[in-house]
Short mmCIF file of N, CA and C in Angstrom, two decimals:
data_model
loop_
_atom_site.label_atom_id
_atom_site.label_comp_id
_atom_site.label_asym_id
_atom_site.label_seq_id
_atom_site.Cartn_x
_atom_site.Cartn_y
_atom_site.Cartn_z
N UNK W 1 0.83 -1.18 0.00
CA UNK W 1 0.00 0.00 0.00
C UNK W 1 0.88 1.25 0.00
N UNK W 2 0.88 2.42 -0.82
CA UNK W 2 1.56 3.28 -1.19
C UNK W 2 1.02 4.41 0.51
N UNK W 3 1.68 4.95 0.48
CA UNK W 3 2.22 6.16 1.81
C UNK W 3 2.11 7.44 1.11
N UNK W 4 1.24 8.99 1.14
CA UNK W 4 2.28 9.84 0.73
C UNK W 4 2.50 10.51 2.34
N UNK W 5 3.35 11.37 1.77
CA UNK W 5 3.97 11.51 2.96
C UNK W 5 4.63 13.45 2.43
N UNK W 6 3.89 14.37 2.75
CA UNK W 6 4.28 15.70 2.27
C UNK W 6 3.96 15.36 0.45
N UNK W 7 4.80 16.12 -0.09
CA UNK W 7 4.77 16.06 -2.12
C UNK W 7 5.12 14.33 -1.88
N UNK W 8 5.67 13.75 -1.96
CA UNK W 8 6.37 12.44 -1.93
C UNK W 8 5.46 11.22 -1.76
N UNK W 9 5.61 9.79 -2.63
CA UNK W 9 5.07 8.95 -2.60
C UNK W 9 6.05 7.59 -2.36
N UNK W 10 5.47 6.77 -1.13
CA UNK W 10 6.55 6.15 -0.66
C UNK W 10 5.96 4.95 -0.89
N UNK W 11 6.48 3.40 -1.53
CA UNK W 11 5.86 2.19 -0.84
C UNK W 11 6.39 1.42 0.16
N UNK W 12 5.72 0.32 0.31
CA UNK W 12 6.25 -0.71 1.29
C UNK W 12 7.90 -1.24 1.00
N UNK W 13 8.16 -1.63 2.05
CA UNK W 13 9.72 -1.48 1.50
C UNK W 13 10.45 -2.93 2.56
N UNK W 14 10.28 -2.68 3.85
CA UNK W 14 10.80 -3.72 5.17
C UNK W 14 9.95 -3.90 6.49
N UNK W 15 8.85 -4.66 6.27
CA UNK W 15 8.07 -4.96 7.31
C UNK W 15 8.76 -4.71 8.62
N UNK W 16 7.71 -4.90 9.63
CA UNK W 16 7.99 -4.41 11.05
C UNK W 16 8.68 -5.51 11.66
N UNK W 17 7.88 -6.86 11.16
CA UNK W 17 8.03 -8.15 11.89
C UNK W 17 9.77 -8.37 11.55
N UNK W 18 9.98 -7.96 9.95
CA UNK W 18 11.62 -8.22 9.50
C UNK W 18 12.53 -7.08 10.24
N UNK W 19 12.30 -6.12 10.79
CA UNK W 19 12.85 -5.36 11.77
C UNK W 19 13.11 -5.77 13.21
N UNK W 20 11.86 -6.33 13.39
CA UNK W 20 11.98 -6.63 14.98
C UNK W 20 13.04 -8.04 14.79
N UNK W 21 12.41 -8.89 14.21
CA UNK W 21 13.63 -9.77 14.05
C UNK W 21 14.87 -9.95 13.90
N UNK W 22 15.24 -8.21 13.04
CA UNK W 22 16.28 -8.06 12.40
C UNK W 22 17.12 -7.73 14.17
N UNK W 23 16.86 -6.97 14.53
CA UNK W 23 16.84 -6.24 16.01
C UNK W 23 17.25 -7.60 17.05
N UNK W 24 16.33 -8.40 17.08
CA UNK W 24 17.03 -9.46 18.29
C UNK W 24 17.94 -10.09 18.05
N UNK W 25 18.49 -10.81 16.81
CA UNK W 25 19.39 -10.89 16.22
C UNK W 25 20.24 -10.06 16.17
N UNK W 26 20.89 -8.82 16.48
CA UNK W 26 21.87 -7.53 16.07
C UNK W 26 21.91 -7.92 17.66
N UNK W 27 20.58 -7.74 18.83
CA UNK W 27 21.31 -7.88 20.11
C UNK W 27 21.60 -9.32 20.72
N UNK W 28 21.12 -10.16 20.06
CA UNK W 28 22.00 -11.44 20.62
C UNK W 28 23.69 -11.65 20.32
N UNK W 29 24.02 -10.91 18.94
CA UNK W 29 25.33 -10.76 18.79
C UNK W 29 26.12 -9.82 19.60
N UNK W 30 25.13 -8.71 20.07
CA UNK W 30 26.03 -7.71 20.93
C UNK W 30 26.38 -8.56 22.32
N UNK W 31 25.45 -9.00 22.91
CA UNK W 31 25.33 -9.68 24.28
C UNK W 31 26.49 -10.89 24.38
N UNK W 32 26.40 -11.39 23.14
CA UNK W 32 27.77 -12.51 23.12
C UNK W 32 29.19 -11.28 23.29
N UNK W 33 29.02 -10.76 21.83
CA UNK W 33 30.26 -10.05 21.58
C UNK W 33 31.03 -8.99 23.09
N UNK W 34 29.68 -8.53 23.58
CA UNK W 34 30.31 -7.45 24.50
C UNK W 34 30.54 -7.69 25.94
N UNK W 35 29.70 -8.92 26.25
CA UNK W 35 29.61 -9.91 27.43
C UNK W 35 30.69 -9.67 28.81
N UNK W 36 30.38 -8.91 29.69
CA UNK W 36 31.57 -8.57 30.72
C UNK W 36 32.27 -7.05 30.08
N UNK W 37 31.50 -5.83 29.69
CA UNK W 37 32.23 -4.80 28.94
C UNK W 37 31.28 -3.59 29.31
N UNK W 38 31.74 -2.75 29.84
CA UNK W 38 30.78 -1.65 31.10
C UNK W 38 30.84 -1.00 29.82
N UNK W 39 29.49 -0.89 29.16
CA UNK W 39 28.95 -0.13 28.06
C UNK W 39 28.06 0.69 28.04
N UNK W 40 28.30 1.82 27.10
CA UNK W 40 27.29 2.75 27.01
C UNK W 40 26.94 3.28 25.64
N UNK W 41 25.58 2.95 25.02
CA UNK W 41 25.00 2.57 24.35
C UNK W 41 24.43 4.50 23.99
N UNK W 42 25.04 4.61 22.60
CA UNK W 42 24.65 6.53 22.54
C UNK W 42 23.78 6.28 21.05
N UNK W 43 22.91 7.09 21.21
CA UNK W 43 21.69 6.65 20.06
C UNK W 43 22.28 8.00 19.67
N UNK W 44 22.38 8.06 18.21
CA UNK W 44 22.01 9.15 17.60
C UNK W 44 20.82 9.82 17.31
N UNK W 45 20.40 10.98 17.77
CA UNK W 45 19.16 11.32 17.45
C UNK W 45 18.61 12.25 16.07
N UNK W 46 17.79 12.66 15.40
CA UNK W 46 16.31 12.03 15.97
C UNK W 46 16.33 10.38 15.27
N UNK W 47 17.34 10.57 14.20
CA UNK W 47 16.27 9.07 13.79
C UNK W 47 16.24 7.64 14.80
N UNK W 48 17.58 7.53 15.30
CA UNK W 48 17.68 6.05 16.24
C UNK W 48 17.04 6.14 17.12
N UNK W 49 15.79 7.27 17.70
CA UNK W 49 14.99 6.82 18.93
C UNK W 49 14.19 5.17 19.25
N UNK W 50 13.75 5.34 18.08
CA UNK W 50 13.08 4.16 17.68
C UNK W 50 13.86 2.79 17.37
N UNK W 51 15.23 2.74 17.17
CA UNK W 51 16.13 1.69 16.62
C UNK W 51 16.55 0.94 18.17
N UNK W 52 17.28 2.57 18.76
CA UNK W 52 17.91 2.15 20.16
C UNK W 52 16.76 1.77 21.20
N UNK W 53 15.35 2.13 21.68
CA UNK W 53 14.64 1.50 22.22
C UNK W 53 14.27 0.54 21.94
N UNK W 54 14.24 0.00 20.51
CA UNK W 54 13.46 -1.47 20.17
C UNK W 54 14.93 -2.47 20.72
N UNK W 55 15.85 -1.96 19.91
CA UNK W 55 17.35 -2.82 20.31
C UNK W 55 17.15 -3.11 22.07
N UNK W 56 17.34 -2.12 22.62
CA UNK W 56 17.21 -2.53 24.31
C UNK W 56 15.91 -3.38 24.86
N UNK W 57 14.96 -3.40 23.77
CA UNK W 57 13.77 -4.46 24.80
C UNK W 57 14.44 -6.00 24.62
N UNK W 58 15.82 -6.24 23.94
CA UNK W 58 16.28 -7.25 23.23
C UNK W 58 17.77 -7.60 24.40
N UNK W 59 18.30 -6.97 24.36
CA UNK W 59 19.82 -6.75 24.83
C UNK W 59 19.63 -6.66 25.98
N UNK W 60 20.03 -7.73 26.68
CA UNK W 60 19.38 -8.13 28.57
C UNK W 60 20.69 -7.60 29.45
N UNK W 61 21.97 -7.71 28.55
CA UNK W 61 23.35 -7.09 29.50
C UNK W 61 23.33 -5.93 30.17
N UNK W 62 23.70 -5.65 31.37
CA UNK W 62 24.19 -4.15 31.67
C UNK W 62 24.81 -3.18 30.90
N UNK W 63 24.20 -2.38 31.30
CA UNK W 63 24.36 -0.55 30.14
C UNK W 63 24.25 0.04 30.77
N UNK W 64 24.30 1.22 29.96
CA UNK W 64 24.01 2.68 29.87
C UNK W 64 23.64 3.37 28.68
N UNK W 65 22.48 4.43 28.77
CA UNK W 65 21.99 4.56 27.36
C UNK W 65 22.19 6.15 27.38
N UNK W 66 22.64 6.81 26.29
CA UNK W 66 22.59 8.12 26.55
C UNK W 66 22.02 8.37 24.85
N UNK W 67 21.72 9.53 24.69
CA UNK W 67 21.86 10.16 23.24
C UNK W 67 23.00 11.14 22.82
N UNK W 68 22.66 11.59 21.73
CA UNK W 68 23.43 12.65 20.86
C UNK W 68 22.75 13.19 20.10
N UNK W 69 23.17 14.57 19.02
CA UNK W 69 22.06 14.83 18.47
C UNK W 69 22.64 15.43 17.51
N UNK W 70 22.73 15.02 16.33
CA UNK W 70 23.65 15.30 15.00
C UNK W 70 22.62 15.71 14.02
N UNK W 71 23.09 16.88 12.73
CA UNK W 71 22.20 16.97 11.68
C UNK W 71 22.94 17.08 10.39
N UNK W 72 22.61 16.54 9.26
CA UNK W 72 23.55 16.21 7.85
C UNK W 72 22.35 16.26 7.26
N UNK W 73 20.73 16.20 7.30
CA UNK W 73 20.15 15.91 6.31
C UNK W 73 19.36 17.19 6.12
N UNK W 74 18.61 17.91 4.61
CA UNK W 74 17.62 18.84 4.23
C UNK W 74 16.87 17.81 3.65
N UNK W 75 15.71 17.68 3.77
CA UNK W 75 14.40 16.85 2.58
C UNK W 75 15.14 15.67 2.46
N UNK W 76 15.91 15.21 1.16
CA UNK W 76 15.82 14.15 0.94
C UNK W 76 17.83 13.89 0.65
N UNK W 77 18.21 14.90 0.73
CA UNK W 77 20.06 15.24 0.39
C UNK W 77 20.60 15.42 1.68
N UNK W 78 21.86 14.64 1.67
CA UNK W 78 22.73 15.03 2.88
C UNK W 78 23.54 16.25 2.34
N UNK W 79 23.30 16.69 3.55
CA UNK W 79 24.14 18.38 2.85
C UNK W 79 25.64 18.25 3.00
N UNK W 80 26.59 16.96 3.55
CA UNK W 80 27.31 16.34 3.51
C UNK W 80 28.04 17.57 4.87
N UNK W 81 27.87 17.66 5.28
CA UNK W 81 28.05 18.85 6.78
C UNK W 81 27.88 18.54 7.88
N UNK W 82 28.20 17.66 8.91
CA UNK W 82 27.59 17.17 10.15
C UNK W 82 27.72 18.26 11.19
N UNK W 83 26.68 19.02 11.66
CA UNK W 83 26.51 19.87 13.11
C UNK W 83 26.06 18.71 14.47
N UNK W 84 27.16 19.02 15.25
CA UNK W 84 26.71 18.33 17.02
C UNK W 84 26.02 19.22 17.18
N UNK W 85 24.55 18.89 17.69
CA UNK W 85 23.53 19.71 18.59
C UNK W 85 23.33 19.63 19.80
N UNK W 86 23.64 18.73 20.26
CA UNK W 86 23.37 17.95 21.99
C UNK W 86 24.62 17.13 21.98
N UNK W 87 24.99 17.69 22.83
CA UNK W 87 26.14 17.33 23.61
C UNK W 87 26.03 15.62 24.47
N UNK W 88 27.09 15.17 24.98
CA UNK W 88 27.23 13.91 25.92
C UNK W 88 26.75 14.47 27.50
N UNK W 89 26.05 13.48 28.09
CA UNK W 89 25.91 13.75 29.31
C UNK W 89 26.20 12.11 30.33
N UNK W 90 27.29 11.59 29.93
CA UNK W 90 27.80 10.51 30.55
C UNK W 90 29.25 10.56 30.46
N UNK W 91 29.73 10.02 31.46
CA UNK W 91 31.04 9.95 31.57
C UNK W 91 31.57 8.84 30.58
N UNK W 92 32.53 8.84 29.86
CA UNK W 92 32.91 7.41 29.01
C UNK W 92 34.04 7.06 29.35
N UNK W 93 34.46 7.07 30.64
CA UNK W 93 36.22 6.85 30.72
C UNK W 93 36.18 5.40 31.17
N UNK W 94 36.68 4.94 30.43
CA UNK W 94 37.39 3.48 30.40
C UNK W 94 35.71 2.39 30.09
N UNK W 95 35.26 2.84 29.20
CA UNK W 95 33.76 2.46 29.13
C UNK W 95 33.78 2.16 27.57
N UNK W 96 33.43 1.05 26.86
CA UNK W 96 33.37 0.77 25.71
C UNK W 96 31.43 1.40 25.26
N UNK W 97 32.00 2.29 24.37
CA UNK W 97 30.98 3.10 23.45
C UNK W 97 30.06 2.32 22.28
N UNK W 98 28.73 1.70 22.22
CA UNK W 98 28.17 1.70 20.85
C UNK W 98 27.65 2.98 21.04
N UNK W 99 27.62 3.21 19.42
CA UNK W 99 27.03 4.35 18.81
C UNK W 99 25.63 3.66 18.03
N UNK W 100 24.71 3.95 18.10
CA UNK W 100 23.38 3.15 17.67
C UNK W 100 23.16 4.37 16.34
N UNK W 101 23.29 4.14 15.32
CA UNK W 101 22.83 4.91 14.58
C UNK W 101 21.39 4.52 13.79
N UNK W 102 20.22 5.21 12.93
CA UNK W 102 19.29 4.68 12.17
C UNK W 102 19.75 4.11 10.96
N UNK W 103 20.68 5.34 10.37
CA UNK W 103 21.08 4.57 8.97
C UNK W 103 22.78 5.29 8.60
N UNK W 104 23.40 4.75 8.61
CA UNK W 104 24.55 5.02 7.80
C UNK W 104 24.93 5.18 6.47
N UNK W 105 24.47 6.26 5.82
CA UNK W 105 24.43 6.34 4.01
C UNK W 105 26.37 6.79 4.01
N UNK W 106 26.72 8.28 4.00
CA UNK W 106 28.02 8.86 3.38
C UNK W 106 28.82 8.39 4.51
N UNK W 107 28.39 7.94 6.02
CA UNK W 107 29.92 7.83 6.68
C UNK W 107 29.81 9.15 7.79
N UNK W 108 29.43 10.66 7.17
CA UNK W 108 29.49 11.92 7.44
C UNK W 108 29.74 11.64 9.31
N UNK W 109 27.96 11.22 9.68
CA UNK W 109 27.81 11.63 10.88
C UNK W 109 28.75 10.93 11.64
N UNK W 110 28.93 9.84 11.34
CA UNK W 110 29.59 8.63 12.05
C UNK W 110 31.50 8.75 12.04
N UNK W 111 31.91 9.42 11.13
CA UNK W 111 33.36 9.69 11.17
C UNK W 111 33.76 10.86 12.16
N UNK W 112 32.54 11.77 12.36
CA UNK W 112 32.23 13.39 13.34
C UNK W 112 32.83 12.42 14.87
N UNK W 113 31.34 11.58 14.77
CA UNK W 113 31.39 10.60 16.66
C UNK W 113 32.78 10.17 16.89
N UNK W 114 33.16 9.53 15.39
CA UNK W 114 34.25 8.55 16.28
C UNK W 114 35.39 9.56 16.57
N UNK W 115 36.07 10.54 15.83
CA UNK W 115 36.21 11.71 16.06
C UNK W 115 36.58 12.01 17.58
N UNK W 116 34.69 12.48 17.80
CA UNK W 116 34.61 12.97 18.73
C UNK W 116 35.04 11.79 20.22
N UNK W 117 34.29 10.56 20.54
CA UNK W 117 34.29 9.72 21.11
C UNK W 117 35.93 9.55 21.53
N UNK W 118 36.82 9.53 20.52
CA UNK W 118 38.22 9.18 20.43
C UNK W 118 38.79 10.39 21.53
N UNK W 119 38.36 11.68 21.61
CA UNK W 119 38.99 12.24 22.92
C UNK W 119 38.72 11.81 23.97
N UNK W 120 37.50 10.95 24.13
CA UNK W 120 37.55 10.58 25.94
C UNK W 120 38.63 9.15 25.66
N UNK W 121 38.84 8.94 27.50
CA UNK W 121 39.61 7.92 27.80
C UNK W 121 38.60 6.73 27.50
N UNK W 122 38.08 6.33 26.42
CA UNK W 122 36.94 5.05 26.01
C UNK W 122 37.86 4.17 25.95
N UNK W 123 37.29 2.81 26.75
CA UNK W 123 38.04 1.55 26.51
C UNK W 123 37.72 0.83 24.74
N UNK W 124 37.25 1.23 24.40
CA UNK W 124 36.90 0.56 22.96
C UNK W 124 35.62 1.28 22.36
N UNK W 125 35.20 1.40 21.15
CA UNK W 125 34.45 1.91 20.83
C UNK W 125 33.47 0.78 19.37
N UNK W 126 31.99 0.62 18.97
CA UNK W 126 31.65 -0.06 18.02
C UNK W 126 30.36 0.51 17.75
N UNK W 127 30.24 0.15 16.53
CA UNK W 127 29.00 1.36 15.33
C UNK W 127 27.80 -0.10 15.33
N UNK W 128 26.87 0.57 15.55
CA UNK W 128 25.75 -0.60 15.11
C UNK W 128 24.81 0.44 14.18
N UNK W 129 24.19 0.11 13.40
CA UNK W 129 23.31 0.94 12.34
C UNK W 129 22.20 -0.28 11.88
N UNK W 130 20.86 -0.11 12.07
CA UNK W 130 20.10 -0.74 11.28
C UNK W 130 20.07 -0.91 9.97
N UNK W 131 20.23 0.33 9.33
CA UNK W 131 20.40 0.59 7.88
C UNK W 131 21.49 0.96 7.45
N UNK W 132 22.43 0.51 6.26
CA UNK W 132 23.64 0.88 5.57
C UNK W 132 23.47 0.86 4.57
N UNK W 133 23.90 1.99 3.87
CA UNK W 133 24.01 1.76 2.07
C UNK W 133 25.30 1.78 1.73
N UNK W 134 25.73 0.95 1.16
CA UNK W 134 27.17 0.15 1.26
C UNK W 134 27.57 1.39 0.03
N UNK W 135 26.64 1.56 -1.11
CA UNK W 135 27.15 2.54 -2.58
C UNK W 135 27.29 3.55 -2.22
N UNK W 136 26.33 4.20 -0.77
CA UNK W 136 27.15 5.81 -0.48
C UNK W 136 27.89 6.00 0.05
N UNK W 137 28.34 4.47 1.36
CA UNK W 137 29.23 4.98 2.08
C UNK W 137 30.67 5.11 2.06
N UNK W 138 31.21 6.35 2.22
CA UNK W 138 32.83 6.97 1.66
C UNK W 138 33.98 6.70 2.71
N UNK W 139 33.07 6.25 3.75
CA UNK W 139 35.03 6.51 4.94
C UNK W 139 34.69 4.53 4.89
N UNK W 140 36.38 4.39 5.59
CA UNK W 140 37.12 3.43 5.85
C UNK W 140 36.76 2.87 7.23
N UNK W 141 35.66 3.73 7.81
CA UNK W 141 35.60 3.10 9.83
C UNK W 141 34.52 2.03 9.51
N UNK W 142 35.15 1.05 10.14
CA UNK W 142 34.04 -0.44 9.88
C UNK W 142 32.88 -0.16 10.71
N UNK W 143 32.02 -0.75 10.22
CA UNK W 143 30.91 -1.17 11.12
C UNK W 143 30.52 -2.09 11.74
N UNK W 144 30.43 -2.57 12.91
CA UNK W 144 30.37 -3.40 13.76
C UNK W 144 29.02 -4.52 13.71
N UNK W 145 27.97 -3.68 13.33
CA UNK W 145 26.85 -4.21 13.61
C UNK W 145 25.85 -3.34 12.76
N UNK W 146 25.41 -4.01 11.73
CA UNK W 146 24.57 -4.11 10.57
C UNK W 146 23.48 -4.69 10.45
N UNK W 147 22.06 -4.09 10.70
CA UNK W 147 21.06 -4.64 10.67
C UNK W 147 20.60 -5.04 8.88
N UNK W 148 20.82 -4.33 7.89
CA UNK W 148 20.34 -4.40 6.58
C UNK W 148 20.97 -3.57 5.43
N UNK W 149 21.68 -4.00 4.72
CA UNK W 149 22.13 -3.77 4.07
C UNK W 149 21.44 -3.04 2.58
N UNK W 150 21.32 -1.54 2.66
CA UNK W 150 19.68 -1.59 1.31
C UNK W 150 20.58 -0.53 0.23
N UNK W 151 20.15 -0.81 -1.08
CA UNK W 151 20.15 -0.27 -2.04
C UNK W 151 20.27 1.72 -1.67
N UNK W 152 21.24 2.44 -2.47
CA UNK W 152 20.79 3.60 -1.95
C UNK W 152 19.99 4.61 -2.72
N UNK W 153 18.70 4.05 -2.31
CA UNK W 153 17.38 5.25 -1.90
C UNK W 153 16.89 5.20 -0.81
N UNK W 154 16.16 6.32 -0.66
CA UNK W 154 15.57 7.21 0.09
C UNK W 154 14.26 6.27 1.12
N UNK W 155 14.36 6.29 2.39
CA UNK W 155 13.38 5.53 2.98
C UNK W 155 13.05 6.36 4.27
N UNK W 156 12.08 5.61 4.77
CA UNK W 156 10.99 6.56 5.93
C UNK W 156 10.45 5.82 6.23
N UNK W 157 10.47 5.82 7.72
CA UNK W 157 9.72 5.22 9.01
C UNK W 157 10.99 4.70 9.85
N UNK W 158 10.15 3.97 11.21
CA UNK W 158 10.78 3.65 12.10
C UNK W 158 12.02 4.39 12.79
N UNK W 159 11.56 5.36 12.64
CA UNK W 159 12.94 7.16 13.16
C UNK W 159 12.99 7.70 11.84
N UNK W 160 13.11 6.99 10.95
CA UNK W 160 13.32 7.60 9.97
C UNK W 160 12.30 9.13 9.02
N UNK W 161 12.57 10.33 8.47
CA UNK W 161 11.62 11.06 8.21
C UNK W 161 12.14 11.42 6.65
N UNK W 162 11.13 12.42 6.30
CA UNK W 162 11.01 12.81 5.33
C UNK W 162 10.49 14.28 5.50
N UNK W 163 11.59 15.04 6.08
CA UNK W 163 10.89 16.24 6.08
C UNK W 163 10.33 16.87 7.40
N UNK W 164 10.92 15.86 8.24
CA UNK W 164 9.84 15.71 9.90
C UNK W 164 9.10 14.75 10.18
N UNK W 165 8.40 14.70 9.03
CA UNK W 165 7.81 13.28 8.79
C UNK W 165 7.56 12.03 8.43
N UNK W 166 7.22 11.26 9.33
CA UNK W 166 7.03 9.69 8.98
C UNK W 166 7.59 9.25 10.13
N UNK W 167 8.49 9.38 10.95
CA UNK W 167 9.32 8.95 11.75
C UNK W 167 8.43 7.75 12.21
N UNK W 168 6.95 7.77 13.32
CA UNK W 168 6.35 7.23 13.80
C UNK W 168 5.53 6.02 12.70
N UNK W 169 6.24 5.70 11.47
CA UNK W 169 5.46 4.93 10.64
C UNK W 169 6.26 2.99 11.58
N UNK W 170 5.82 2.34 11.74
CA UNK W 170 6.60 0.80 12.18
C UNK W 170 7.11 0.01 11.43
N UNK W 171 7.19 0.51 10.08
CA UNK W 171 7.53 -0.60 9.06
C UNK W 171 8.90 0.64 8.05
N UNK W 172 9.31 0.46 7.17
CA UNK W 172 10.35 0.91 6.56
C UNK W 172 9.35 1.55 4.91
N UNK W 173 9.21 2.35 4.61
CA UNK W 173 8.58 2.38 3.29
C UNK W 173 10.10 3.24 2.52
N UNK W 174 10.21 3.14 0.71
CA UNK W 174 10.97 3.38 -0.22
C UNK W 174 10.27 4.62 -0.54
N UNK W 175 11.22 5.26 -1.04
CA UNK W 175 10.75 6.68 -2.05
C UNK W 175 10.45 5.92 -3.46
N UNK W 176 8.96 6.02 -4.17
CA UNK W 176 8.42 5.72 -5.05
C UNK W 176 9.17 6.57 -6.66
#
């Protein structure tokens, strides 16, 4: 069933059920992988609200969850520019960092964090992203944890927007 969403026409694209699934799976690998590792879990905001809360109803280990609050996108173009808006409000010294991102397209926001992350005393640091588009992305910093690997266009829901909007959609819809 087609979506519009502002001028824009979106369809179905990645069910909810293939998300949530995708999600317990991403945290059964963290829970092995990070097992005994005083972590703190930083969502990028706005889009990972929705990524990093679904991930934690999954991921039973001890944490810490904080945000961040980065902006690279106008409408539907990364303006390829990352601004920090919200600052850290956790200590990270000697504390291994995921960064929970929604989607990783150019690299932009995610080369800013590690960047940034790299001045505290962090015992280790690892990128989890639901979404990656392998054709936009330009830097060399691996990613740790990959929920889906998608073609690069344009998508909306589940944090994700279009303008402001859609974020609150549960399923993933494509730009038509």
């Amino acid at each position: 069933m087609e979506i519009q969403i502002l001028d824009k026409v979106f369809v179905p694209y990645i069910s909810e059920e293939e998300i949530q699934t995708r999600l317990k799976n991403v945290a059964k690998d963290m829970m092995r992988d990070l097992e005994g590792e005083n972590l703190v879990f930083i969502g990028v905001l706005n889009g990972s609200f929705m990524v990093l809360s679904d991930l934690m109803k999954y991921f039973t280990n001890p944490c810490e969850v904080s945000f961040v609050k980065m902006a690279s996108y106008e409408g539907t173009q990364s303006t390829n520019e990352v601004k920090q808006l919200i600052g850290l409000d956790v200590d990270l010294t000697d504390k291994t960092v995921v960064i929970v991102e929604d989607i990783v397209d150019t690299g932009n926001t995610i080369e800013v964090l590690v960047q940034l992350f790299n001045r505290y005393k962090i015992k280790g640091l690892k990128i989890a992203t639901l979404f990656h588009k392998p054709e936009a992305y330009t830097k060399q910093i691996p990613l740790d944890y990959v929920g889906f690997n998608i073609p690069n266009k344009f998508i909306v829901g589940f944090g994700l927007d279009y303008n402001k909007q859609g974020r609150n959609l549960t399923a993933i819809y494509q730009i038509k």
